[in-house]
C-alpha positions in Angstrom: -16.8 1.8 8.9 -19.4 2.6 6.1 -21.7 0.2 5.0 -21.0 -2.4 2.4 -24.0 -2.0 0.1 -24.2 -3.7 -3.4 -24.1 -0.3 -5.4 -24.7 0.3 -9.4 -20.9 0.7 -10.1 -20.0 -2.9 -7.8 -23.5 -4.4 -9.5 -21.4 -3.7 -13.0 -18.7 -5.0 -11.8 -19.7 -8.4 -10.7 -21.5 -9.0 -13.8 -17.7 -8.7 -15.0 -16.6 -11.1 -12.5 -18.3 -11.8 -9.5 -14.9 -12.4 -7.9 -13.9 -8.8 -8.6 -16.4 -8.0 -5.6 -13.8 -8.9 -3.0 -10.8 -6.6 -4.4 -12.8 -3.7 -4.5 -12.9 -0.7 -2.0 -9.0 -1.8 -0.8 -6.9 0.7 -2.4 -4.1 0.3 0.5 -4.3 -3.8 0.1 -5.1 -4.5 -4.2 -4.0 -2.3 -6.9 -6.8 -1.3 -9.3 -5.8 0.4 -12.4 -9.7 2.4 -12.3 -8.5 3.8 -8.6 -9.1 7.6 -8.9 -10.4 7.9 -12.7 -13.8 8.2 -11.9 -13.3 11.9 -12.3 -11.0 11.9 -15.3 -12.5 9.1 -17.2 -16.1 11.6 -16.9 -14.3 14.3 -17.8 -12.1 13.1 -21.1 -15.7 11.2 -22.1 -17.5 13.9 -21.4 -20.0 12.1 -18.6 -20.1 15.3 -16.8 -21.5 17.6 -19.4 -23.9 15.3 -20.8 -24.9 14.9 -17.2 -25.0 18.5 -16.7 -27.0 18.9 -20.1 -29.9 16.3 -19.1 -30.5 18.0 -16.1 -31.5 21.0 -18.7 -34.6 18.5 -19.8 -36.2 19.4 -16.0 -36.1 22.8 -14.8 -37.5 22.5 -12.0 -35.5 19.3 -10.5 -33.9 19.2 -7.5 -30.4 17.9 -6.5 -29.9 15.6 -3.5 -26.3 16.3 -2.3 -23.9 15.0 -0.3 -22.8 11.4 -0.2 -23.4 10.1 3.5 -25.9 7.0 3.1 -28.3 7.8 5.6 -28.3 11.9 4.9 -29.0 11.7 1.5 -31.6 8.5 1.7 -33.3 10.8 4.3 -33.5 13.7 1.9 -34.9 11.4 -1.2 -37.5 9.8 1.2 -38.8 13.4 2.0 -38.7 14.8 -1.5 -41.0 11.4 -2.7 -43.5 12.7 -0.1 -44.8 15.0 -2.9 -46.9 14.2 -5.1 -44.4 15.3 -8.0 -41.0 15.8 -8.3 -37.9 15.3 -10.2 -34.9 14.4 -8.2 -30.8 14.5 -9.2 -28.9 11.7 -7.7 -32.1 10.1 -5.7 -30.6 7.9 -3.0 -32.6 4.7 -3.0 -32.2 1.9 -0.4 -33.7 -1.6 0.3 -32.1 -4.2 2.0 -28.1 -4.1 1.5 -28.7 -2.7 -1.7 -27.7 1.4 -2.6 -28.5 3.1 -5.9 -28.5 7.1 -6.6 -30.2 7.2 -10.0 -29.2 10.0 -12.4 -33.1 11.3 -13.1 -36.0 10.0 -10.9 -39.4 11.5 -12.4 -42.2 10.9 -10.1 -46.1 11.8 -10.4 -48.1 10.4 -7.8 -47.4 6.3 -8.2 -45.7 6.4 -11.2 -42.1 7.1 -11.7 -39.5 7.1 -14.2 -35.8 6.1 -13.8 -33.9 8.1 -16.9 -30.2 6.8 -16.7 -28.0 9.2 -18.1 -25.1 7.7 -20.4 -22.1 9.7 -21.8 -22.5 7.5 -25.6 -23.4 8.7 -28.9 -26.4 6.6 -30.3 -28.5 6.2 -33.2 -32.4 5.8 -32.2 -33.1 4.8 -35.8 -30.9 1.7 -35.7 -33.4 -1.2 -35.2 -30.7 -3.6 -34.6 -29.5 -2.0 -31.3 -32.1 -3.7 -29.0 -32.2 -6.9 -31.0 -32.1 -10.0 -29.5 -29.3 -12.7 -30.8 -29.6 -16.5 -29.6 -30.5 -16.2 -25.9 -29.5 -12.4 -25.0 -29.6 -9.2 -26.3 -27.1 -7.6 -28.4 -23.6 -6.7 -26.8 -23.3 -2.5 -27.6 -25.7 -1.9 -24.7 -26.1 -4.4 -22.5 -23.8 -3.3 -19.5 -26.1 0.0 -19.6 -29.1 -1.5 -20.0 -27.9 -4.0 -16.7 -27.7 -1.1 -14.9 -31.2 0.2 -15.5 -32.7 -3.0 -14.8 -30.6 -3.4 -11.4 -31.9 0.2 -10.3 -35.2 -0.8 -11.6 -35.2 -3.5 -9.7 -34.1 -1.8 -6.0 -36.3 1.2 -6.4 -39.7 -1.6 -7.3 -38.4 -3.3 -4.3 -38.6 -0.4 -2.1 -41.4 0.7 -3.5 -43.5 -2.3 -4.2 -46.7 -0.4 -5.4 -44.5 1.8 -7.7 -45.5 1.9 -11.8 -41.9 2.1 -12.9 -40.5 3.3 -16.8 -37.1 3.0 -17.7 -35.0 4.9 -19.8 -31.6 5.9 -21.6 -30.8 9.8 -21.8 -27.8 9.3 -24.3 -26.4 11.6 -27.5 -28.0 11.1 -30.3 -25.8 11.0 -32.9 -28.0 11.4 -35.9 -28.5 15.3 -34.6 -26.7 18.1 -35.7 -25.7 21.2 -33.1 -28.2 23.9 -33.7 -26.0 27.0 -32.2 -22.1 27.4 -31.5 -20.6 27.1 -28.5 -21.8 24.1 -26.4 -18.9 22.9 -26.0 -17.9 25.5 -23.7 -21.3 25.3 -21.9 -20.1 23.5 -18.7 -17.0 24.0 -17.4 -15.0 22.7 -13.9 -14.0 25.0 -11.5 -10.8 24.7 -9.7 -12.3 22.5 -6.8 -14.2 20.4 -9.6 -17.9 22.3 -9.2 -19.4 22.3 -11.9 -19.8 26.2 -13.8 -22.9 26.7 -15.9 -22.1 28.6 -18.7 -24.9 29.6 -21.1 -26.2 32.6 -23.0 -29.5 34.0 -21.3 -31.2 34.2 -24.7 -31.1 30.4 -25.1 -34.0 28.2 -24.1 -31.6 25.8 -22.2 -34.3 22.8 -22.1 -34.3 23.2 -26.2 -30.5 23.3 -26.1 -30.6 19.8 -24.4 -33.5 18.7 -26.3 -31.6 19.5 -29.6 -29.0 16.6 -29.4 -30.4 14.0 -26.4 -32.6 11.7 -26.8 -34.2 10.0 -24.3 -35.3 6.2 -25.1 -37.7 3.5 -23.1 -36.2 0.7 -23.0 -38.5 -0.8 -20.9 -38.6 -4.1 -23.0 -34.8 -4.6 -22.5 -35.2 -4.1 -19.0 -37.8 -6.3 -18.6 -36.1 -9.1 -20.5 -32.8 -8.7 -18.4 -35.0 -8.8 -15.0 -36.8 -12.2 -16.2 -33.8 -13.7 -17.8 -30.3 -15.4 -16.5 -27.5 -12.9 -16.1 -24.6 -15.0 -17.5 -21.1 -13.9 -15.8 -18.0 -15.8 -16.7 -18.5 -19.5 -15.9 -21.8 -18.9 -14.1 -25.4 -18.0 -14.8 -28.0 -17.1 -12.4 -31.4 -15.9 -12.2 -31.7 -12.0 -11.6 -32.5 -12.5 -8.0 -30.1 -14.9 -7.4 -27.7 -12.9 -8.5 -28.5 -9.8 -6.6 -28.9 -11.5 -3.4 -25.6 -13.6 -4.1 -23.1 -10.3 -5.0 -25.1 -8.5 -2.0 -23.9 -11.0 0.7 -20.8 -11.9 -0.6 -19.9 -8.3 -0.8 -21.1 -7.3 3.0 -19.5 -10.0 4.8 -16.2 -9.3 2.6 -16.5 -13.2 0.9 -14.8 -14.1 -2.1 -16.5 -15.9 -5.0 -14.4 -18.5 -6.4 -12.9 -17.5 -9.2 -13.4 -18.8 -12.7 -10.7 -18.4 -15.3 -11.6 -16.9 -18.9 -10.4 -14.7 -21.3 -11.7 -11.4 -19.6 -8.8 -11.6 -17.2 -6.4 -10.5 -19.3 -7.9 -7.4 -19.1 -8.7 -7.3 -14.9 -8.3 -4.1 -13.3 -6.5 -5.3 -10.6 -3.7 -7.3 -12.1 -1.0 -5.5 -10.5 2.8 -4.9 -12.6 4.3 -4.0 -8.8 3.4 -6.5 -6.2 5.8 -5.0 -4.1 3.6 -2.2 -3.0 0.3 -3.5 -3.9 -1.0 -7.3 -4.2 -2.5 -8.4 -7.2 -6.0 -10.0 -7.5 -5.8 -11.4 -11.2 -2.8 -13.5 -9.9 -4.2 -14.3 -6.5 -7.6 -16.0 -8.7 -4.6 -17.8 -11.1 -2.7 -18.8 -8.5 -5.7 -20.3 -6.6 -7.1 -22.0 -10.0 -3.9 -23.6 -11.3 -1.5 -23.7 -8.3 1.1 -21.8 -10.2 3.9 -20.2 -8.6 4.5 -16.3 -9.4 7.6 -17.6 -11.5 5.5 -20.1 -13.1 2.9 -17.4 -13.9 5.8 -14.9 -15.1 6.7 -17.8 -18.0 3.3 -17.1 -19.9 -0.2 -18.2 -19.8 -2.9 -18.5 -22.9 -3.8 -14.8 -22.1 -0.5 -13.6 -24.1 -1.6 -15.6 -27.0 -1.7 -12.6 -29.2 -5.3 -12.3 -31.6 -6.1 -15.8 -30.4 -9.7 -16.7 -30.1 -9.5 -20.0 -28.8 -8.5 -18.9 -24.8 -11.8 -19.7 -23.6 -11.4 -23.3 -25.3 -8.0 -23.8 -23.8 -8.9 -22.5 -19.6 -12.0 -24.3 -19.9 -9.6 -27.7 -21.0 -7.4 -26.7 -17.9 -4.8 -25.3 -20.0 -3.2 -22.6 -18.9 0.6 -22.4 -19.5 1.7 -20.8 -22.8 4.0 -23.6 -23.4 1.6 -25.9 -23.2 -0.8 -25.0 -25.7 -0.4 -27.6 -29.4 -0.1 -26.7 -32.2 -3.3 -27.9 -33.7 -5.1 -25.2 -31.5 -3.4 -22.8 -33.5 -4.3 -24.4 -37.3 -2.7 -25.4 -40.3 0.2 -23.0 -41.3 3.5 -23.0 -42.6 6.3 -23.2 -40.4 8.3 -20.4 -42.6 7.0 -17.1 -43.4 6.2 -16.6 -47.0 6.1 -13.7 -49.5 3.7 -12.2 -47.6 5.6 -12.2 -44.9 4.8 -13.3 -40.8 1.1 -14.7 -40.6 -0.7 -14.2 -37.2 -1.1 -18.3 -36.9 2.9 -17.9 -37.3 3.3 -15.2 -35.0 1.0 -17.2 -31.9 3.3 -20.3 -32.1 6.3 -18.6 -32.5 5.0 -17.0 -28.6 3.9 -20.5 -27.7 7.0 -22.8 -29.4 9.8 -20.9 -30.8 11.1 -19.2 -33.9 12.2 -21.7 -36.7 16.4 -22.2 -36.2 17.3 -20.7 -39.7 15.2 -17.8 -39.0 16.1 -17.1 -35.0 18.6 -14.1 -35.1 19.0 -14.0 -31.4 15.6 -14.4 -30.0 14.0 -12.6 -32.4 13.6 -12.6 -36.5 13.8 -9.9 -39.5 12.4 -10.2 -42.9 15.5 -8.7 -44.7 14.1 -9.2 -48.2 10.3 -8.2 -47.8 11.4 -4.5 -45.8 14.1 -4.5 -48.1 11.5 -4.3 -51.1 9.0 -2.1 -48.9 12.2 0.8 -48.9 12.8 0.3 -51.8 10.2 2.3 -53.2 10.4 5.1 -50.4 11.3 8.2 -51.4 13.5 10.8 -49.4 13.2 12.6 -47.3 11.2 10.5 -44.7 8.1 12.1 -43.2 6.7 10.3 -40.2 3.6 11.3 -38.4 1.7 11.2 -35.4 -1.7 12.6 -34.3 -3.5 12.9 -30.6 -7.1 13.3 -30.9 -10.2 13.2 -28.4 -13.9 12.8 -28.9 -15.4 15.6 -27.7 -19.2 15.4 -26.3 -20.7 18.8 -26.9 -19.6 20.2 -30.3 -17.6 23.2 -31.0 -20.0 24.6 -33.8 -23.5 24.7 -35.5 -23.6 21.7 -37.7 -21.2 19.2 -35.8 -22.7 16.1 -33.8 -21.9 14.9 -30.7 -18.2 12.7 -30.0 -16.6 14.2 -33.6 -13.4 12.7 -33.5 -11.0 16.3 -32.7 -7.5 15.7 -33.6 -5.8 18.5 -31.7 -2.0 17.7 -32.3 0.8 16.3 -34.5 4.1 15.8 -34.3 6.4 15.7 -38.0 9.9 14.4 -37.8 12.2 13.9 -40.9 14.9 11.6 -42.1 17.2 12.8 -44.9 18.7 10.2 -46.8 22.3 10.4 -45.6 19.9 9.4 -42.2 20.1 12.5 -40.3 17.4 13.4 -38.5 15.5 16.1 -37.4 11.9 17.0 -35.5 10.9 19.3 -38.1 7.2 20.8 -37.2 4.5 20.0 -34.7 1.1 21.8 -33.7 -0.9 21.8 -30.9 -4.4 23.6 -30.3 -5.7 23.4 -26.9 -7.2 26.7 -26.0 -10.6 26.4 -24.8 -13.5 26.0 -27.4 -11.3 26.3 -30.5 -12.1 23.8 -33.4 -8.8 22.4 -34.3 -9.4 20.1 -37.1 -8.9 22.6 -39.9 -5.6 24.4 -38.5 -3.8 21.1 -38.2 -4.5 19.8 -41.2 -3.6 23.3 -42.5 -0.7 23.1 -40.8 0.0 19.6 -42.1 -0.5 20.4 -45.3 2.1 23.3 -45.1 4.9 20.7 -43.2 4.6 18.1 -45.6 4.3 19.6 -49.4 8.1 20.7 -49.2 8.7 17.8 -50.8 7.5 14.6 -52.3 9.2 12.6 -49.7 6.9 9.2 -48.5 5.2 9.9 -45.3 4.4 7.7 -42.5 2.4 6.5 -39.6 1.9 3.5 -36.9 -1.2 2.0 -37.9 -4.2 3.4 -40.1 -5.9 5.8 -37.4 -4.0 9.0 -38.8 -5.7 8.0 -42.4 -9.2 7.5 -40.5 -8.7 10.7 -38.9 -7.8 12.8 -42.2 -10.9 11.1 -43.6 -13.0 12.0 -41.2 -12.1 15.2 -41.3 -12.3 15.6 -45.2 -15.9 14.8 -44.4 -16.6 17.4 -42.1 -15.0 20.0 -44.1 -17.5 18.8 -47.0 -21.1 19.0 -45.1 -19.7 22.2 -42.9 -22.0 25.1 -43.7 -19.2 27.4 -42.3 -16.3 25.6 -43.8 -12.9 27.6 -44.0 -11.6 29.5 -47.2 -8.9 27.1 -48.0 -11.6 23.6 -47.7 -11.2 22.8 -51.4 -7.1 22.6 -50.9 -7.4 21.0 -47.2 -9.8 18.4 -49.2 -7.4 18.0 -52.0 -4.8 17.4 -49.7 -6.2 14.9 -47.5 -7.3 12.9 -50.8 -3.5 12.3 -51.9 -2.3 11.5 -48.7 -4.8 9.0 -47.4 -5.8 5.5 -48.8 -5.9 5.4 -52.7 -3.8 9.2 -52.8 -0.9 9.5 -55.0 1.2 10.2 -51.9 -0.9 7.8 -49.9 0.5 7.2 -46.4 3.1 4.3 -45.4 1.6 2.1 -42.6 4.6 1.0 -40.5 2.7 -1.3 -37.5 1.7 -3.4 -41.0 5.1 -3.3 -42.0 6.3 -4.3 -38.6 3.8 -6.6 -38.1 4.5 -8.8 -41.6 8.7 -8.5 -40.6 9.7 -8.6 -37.5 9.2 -10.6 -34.1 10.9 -10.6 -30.9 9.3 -12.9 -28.2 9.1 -9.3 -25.4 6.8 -8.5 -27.7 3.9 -10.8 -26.6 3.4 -10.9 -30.5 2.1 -7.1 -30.6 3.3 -4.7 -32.9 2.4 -2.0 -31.2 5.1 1.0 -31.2 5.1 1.0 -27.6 6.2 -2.9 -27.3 8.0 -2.4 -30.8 10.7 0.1 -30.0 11.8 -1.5 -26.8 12.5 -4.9 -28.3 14.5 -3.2 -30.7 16.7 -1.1 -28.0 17.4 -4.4 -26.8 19.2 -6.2 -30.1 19.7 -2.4 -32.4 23.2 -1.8 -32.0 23.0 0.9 -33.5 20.1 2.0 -31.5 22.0 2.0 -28.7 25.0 3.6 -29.5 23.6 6.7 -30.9 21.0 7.6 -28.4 22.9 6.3 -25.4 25.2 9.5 -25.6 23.2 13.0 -24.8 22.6 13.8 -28.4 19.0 14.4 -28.8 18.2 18.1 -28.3 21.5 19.2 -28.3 23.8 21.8 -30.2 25.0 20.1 -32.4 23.1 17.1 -31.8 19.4 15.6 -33.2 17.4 18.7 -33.6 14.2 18.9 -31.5 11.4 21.5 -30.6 11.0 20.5 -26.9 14.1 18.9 -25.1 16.8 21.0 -26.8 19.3 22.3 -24.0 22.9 22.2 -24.0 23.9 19.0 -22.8 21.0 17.2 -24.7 19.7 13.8 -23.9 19.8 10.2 -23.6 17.0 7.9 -24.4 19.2 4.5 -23.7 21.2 3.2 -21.1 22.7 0.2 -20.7 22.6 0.1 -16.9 19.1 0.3 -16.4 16.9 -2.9 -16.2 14.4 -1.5 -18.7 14.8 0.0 -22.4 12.2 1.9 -22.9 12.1 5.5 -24.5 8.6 5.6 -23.0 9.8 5.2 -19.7 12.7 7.1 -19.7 10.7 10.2 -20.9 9.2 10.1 -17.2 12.6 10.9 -16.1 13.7 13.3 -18.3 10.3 14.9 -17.7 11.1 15.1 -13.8 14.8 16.3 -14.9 12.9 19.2 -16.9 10.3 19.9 -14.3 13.2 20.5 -12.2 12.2 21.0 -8.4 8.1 21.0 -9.0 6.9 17.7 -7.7 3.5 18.2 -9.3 4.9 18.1 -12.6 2.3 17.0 -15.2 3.8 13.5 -17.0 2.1 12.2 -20.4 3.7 9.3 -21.7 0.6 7.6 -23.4 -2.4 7.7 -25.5 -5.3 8.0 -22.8 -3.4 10.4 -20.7 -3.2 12.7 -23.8 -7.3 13.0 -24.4 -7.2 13.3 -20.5 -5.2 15.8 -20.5 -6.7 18.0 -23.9 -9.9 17.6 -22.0 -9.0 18.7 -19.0 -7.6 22.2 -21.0 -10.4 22.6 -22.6 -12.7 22.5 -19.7 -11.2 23.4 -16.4 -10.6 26.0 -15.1 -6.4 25.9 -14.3 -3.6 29.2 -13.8 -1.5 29.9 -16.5 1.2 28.2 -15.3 -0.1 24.5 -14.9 -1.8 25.0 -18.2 1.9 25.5 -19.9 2.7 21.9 -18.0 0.4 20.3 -19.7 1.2 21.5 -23.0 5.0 20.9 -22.5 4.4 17.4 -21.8 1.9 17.0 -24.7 4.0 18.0 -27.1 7.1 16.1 -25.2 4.8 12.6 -25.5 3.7 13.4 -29.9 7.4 14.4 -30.3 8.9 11.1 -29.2 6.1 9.1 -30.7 7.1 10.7 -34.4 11.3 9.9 -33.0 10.0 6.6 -32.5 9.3 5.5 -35.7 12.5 6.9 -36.8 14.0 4.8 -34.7 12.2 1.9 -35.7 13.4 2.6 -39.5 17.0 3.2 -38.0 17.0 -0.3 -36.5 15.8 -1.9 -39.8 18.1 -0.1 -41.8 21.0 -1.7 -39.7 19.4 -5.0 -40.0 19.3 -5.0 -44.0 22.6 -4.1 -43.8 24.1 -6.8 -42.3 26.2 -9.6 -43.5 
């Protein structure tokens, strides 16, 4: 059994919630939604390039490999015999304590600990390291947690050390000074890491040109001499060491304490048939609810509420039981502005007002009503994936530029027929995408003056961003005066500006499945469940076939089905995992996208590994699969109203 050392990853995590310490390292007894992204999450963030890239800063370092304890604590301790060295990954022990530090600098008794972080930061922003009421500023205080913890194990095994501290992050102020570093590190097929640069370049310039390296030795030493305040709890940052350390060797749970951060714990499990569930194994403990009792709702669901804190910390826990003077003074009616939030939270916590309950959920007839009654036809809705890449494509960019890689363009004509008119996707490795999709964009959508749409305001921010780039780009393409032009009239304050639906949705329409979200993906399956219009049509094969629903990347014969009545869910989203599998055909390694994260996992992973042919045409399939039904989805969502106005 290996040992059960309090490591920099379970240090982070019980400064979460110390409780969390038990659940980890079980992944055949507690689900864990982080189980097996270590790798992914590095390589869609773009840890392991900036990692690779810092290692640039030190010629002459030297890796310690391999990942048995004792091996590569034996290795470190005989490297630090020199009287200078830079080590990769030093494996530092003391006690029941384990760190491997990213860059360990050491001449003679003083050493440096350089934590390598895959963020974009500005070293000119004073504020970053300020200090608000007792503690420092939120943006960096998990990262600087960490440096003080390994700070803290290295001084303890070295007593007589001088130790400085430091963050090795992006500096996002700093412009790339050559092309093609994004293409600079690459994975190999059994995830090595493939160094990929020029000879002529001075590769400890190259890293120097957009890292920065900061001392945060202050921060550190505030966060070693001050309380480390976890939910419910503070200690002292010895305490708290020691505590974690203990708990987490003998295998001990820390009694849990309730607060808002659950709603977001890893290990709150959807299918406790296979896997038990921490986050209701602490609820159940605190409240003595039963699983059915926990199913009706707590304050977590509350949706935008600020106040859950207040509420657990009363001993409230049950939606149902929350008053309505928690919530604030409101109206119990929507108004000409249609569903407030306040509204919205008690209508989750009480229930929707008699005259305006349609059936478990409501409908502003008259305010969507007026909303289409300026749209003009034919209907253009939108959808964009985008990643933010680490190492920029070209000279001029800085680090994490938002890259939107793909869109998806479906159209309604007025008689309602529907089609999935264009899409684009640009994947191929260390090609800029920005200005062909907005090229291409611009091509889909001036065929007509018809209103365009999206869900939420990212696809504006993501135009806009781009219009900016095209401006300050030294090597900007022919047609950047047009591209500019047309991203000006279709975002905010254009003369065809864009038509945010989620605001819409969010102002006319609730049904208590949602959990008060408007998000599309919580959206569209509500409305599957009362549209019957929704599911007559797409409960027969239509979509993709002959002479069915036109569509770029399920057309066959027989067409498909994205409702049906007999299954306990109805969800598009979930149904496109099976008609993935029904695609795939016999290949069990099928690559499935059916959300936003997998998406940027997947554009990085074909931008920087190396794959065959045939895998990287999976992944693009099942991009373009995923963008296609999010641009059907709003359809459907306008579908669904359309039926509701047009009711008796």
């Amino acid at each position: 059994m290996s040992p059960r050392y309090l490591t920099k990853s379970r240090f982070k995590t019980a400064t979460e919630c110390p409780t969390k310490l038990f659940y980890t390292q079980k992944p055949k007894e507690y689900a864990n939604l982080n189980n097996d992204n270590t790798f992914l999450e590095s390589l869609a963030e773009g840890g392991y390039q900036i990692g690779s890239l810092a290692k640039l800063l030190y010629p002459n370092g030297i890796e310690v490999e391999g990942y048995v304890h004792d091996k590569v604590e034996s290795d470190t301790l005989e490297h630090l015999k020199k009287e200078k060295v830079v080590l990769f990954e030093a494996a530092i022990r003391f006690e029941d304590f384990f760190i491997r530090i990213d860059v360990l600098v050491k001449n003679g008794n003083d050493f440096e600990i350089h934590e390598v972080k895959a963020k974009s930061f500005d070293p000119k922003d004073p504020g970053i390291w300020r200090r608000i009421g007792n503690g420092l500023t939120k943006d960096l205080l998990p990262y600087l947690q960490d440096v003080a913890f390994q700070k803290w194990v290295l001084q303890k095994a070295i007593p007589n050390a001088n130790i400085r501290s430091y963050l090795l992050m992006t500096d996002k102020t700093k412009n790339a000074e050559i092309d093609g570093m994004n293409q600079m590190f690459r994975i190999s097929v059994d995830k090595k890491i493939i160094e990929n640069i020029p000879d002529a370049i001075d590769k400890t310039k190259l890293a120097r040109s957009i890292l920065v390296d900061y001392a945060v030795d202050d921060a550190v030493e505030y966060i070693l001499t001050h309380d480390i305040e976890t939910p419910g709890r503070r200690y002292t940052f010895e305490e708290a060491t020691h505590t974690w350390a203990k708990h987490y060797k003998e295998d001990k749970k820390i009694p849990p304490i309730l607060n808002s951060d659950c709603r977001d714990c890893e290990f709150n499990a959807k299918d406790t048939t296979v896997l038990k569930s921490g986050f209701r194994e602490c609820w159940k403990e605190v409240t003595k609810f039963t699983d059915s009792e926990l199913d009706e709702g707590t304050v977590l669901d509350i949706f935008k509420f600020r106040k859950k804190d207040k509420l657990i910390q009363q001993g409230v826990y049950k939606l149902h039981d929350v008053g309505r003077d928690f919530i604030g003074d409101f109206e119990d009616e929507p108004g000409v502005e249609g569903i407030s939030t306040q509204q919205r939270q008690w209508y989750q916590i009480s229930s929707i007002p008699e005259n305006y309950d349609l059936g478990g959920f409501c409908f502003d007839r008259s305010l969507v009503a007026y909303e289409m009654s300026s749209w003009k036809y034919p209907l253009h809705f939108i959808d964009f994936e985008t990643s933010a890449v680490a190492l920029p494509f070209y000279e001029g960019l800085h680090p994490y530029e938002q890259v939107a890689f793909q869109f998806s363009h479906h159209v309604m004509e007025k008689d309602g027929s529907i089609r999935h008119a264009d899409e684009f996707l640009c994947v191929e490795p260390g090609e800029f995408p920005n200005y062909k999709l907005v090229t291409a964009l611009k091509d889909a959508l001036e065929k007509d003056n018809g209103s365009i749409f999206m869900w939420s305001s990212y696809e504006n921010t993501i135009l806009t961003a781009i219009g900016d780039q095209l401006k300050k780009d030294k090597k900007k393409p022919s047609n950047a005066e047009d591209l500019i032009t047309f991203i000006h009239s279709v975002t905010r304050g254009g003369d065809r500006e864009m038509i945010d639906l989620c605001k819409i949705s969010e102002k006319s329409f609730y049904h208590k499945d949602t959990k008060g979200s408007s998000s599309i993906k919580k959206v569209l399956p509500a409305l599957f469940k009362i549209s019957k219009f929704l599911q007559d049509t797409y409960s027969k094969p239509i979509y993709g076939a002959n002479q069915g629903i036109p569509s770029k990347n399920f057309s066959g014969n027989n067409g498909y089905a994205w409702y049906n009545k007999d299954e306990a869910f109805h969800d598009p989203y979930i149904r496109l995992k099976d008609i993935a599998k029904e695609i795939a055909g016999s290949n069990s390694n099928a690559v499935i996208i059916a959300e936003g994260g997998s998406a940027a996992t997947a554009y990085a992973r074909l931008q920087f590994e190396d794959m065959d042919a045939k895998e990287r045409e999976q992944y693009k399939g099942s991009l373009l699969r995923y963008c296609e039904l999010d641009t059907l989805a709003m359809a459907m969502v306008v579908e669904a109203w359309k039926e509701f106005i047009e009711k008796d």
